[in-house]
PDB file of C-alpha atoms in Angstrom:
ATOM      1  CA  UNK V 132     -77.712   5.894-132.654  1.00  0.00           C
ATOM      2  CA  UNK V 133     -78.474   2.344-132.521  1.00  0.00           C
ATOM      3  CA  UNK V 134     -76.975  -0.657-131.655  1.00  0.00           C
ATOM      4  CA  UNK V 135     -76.442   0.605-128.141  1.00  0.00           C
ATOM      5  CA  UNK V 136     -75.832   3.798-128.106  1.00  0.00           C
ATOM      6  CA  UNK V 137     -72.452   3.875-130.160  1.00  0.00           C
ATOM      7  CA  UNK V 138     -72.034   6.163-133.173  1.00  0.00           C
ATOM      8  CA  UNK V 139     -72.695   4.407-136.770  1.00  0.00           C
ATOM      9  CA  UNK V 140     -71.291   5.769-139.720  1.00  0.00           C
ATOM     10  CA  UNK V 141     -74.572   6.408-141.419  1.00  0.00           C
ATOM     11  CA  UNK V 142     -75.885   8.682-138.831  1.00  0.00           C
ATOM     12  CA  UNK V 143     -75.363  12.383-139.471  1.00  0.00           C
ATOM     13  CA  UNK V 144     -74.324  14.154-136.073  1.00  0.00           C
ATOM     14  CA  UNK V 145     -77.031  16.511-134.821  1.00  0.00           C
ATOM     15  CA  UNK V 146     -76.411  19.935-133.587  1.00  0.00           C
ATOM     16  CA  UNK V 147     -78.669  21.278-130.830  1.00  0.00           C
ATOM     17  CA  UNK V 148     -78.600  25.247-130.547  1.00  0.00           C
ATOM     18  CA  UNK V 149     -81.159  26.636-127.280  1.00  0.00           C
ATOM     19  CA  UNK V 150     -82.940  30.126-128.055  1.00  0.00           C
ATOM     20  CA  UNK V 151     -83.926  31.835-124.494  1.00  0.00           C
ATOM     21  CA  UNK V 152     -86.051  34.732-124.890  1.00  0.00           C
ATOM     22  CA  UNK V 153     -87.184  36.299-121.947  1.00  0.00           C
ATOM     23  CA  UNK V 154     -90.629  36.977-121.635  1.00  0.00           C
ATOM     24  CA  UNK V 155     -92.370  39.090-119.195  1.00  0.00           C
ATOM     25  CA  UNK V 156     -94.954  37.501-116.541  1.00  0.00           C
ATOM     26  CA  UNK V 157     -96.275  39.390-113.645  1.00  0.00           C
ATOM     27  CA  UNK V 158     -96.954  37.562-110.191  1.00  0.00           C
ATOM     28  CA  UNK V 159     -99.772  38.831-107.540  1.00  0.00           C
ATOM     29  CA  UNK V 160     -98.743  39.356-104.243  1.00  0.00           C
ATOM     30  CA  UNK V 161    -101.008  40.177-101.689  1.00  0.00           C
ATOM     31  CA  UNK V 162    -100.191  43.578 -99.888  1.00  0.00           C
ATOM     32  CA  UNK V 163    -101.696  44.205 -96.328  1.00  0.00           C
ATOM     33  CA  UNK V 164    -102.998  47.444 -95.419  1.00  0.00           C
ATOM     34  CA  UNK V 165    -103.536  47.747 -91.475  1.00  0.00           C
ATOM     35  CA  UNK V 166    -106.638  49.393 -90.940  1.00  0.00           C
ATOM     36  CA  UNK V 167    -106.192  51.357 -87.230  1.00  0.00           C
ATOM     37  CA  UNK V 168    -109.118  50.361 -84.897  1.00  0.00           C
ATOM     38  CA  UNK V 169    -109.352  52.568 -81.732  1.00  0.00           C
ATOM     39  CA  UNK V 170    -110.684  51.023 -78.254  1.00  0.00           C
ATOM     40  CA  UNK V 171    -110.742  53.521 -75.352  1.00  0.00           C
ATOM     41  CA  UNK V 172    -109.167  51.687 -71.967  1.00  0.00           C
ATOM     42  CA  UNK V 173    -109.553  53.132 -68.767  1.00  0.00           C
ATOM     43  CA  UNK V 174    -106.382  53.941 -67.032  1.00  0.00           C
ATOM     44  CA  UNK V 175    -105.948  54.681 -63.232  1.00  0.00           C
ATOM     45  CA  UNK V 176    -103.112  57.581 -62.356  1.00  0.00           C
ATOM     46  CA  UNK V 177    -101.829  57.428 -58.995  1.00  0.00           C
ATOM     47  CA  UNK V 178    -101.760  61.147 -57.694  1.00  0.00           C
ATOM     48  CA  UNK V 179    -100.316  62.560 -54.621  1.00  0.00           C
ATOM     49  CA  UNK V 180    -102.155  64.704 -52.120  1.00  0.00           C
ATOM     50  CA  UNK V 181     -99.690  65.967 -49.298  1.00  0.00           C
ATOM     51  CA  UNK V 182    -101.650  67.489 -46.438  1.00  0.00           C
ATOM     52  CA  UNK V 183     -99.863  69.249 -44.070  1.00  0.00           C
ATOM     53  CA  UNK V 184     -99.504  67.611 -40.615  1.00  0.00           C
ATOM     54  CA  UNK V 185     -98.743  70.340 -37.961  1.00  0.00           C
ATOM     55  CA  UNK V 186     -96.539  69.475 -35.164  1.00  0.00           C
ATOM     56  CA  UNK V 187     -96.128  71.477 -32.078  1.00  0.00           C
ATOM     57  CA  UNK V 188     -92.504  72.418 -30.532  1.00  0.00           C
ATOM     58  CA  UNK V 189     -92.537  74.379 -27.213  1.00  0.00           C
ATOM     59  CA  UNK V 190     -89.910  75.915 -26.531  1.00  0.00           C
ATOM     60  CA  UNK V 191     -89.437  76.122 -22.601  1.00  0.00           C
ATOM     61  CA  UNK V 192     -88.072  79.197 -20.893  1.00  0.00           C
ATOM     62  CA  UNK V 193     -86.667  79.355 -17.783  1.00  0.00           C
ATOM     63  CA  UNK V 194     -86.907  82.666 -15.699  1.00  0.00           C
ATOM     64  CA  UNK V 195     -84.853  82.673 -12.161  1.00  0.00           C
ATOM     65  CA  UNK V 196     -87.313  83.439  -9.489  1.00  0.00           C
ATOM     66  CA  UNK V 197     -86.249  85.065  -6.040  1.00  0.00           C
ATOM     67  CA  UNK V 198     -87.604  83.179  -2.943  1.00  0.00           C
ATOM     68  CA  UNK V 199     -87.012  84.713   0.599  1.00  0.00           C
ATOM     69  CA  UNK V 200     -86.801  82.360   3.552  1.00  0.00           C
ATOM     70  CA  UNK V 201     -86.089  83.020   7.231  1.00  0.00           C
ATOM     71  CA  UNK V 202     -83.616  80.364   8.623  1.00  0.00           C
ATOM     72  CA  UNK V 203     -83.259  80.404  12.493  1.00  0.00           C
ATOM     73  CA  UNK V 204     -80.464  78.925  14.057  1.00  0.00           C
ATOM     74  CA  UNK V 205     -80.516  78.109  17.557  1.00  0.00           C
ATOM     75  CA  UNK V 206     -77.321  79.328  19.866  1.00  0.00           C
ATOM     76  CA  UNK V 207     -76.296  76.340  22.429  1.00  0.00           C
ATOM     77  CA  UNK V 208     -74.339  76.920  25.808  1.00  0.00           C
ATOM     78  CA  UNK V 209     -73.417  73.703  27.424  1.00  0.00           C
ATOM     79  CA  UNK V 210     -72.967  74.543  31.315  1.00  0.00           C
ATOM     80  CA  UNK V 211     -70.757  71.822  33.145  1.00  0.00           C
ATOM     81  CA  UNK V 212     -71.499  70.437  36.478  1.00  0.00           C
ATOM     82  CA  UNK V 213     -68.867  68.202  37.503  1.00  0.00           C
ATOM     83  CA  UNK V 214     -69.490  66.157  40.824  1.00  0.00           C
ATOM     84  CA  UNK V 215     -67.311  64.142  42.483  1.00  0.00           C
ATOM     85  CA  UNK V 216     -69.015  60.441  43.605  1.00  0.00           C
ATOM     86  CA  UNK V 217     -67.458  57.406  45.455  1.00  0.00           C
ATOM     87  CA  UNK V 218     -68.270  54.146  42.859  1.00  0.00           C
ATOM     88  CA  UNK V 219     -67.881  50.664  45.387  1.00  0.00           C
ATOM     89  CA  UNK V 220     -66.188  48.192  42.952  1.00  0.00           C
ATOM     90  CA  UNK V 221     -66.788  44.663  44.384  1.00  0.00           C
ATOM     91  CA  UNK V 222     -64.292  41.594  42.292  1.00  0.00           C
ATOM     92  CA  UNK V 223     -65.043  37.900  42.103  1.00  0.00           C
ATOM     93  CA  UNK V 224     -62.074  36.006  41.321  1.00  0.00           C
ATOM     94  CA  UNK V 225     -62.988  32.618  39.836  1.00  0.00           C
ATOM     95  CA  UNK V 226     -60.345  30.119  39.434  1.00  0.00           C
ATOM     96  CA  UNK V 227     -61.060  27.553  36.918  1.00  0.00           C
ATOM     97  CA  UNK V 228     -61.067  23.451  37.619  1.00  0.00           C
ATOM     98  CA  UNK V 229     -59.888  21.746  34.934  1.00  0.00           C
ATOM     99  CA  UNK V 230     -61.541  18.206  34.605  1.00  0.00           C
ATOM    100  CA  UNK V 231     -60.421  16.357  31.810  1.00  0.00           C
ATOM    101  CA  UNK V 232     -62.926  13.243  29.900  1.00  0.00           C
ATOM    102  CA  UNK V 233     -62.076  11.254  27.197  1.00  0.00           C
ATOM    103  CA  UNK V 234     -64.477   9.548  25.488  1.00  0.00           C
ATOM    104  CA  UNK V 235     -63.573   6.561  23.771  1.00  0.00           C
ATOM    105  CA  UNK V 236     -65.309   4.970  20.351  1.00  0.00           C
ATOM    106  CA  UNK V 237     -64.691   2.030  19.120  1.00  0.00           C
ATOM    107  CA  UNK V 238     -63.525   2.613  15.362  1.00  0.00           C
ATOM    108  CA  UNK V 239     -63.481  -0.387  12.854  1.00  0.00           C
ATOM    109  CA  UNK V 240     -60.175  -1.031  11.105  1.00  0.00           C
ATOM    110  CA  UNK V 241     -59.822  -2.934   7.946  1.00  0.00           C
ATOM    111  CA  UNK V 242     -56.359  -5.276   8.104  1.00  0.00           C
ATOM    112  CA  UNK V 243     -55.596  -6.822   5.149  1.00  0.00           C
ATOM    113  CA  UNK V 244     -53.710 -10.249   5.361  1.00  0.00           C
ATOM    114  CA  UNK V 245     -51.888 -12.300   3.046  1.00  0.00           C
ATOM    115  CA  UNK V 246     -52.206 -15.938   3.490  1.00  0.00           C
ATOM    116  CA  UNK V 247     -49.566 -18.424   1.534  1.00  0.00           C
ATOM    117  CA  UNK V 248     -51.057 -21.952   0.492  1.00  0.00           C
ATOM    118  CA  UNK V 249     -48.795 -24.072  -0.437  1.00  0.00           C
ATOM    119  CA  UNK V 250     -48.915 -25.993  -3.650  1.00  0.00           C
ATOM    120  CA  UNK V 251     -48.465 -29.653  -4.375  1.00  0.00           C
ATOM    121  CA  UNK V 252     -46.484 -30.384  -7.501  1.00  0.00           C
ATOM    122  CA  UNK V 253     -45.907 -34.058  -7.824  1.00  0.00           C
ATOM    123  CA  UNK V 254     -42.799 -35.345  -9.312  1.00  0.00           C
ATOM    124  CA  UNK V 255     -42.666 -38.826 -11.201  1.00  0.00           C
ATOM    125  CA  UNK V 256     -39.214 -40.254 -11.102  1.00  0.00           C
ATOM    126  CA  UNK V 257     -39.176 -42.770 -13.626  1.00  0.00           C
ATOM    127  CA  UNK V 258     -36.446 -45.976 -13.108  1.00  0.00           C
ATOM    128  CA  UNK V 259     -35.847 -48.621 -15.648  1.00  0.00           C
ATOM    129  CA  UNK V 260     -36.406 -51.654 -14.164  1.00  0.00           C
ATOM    130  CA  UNK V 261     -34.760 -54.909 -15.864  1.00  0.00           C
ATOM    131  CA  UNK V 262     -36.892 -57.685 -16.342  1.00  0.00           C
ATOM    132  CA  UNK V 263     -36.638 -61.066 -16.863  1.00  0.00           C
ATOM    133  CA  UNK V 264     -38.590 -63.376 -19.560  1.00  0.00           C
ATOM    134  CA  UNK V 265     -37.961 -66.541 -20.512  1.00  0.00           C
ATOM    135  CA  UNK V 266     -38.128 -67.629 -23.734  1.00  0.00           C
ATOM    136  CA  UNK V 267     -38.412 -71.553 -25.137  1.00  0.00           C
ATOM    137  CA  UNK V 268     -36.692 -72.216 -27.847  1.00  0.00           C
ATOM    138  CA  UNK V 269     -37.665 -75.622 -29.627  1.00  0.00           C
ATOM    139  CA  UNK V 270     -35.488 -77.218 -31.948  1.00  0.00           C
ATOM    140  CA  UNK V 271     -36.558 -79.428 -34.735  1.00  0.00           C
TER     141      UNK V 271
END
């Protein structure tokens, strides 16, 4: 090809053919073994300890028991004297004077008055007056 790049007549035409052949390679990858390490850690368990805590009932019984008492009761008899006795009754009679006092105060009373003022309105009456002017009148 010359000339750029377009076909000539005195260029034989070439034929490319690819041969793949597969070919074995090996690649290394790295593998990881864990290797177990062991490191004792204290742990602290909780237990329980129930003690037993002792709690008293009593139970309260009542017996009935028999009390004697001696009640006395005294026995009354009323014995009536009845006497007879003269009672002087002596009355004052008051009769009652009726005096009668008035007292007089003197009380302050508000009056309220209403006083009228009269008002002057003045009233311009206005008359047209004639008046006379005299005029000269020179003539040339």
């Amino acid at each position: 090809m010359a000339n750029g790049g377009t076909p000539q007549e005195n260029d034989p035409a070439l034929n490319i053919v690819d041969n793949v052949v597969d070919r074995e390679y090996t690649v290394e990858r790295l593998v990881e073994n864990p290797v177990e390490k062991v490191i004792d850690k204290p742990v602290t368990l909780e237990r329980i300890v129930e003690r037993l805590v002792v709690n008293t009932v009593d139970t309260i019984i009542d017996k009935p028991a028999t009390v004697s008492r001696l009640i006395e009761k005294p026995v009354v008899t009323v014995v009536d004297e009845i006497v007879d006795k003269p009672v002087s009754v002596s009355r004052a009679v008051e009769r009652p004077v009726v005096t009668i006092e008035d007292e007089v105060v003197d009380k302050p009373v508000n009056i309220h008055r209403r006083v009228e003022k009269p008002v002057v309105t003045v009233v311009d009456n206005i008359i047209e007056m004639p008046v006379e002017l005299q005029r000269l009148v020179q003539q040339p």
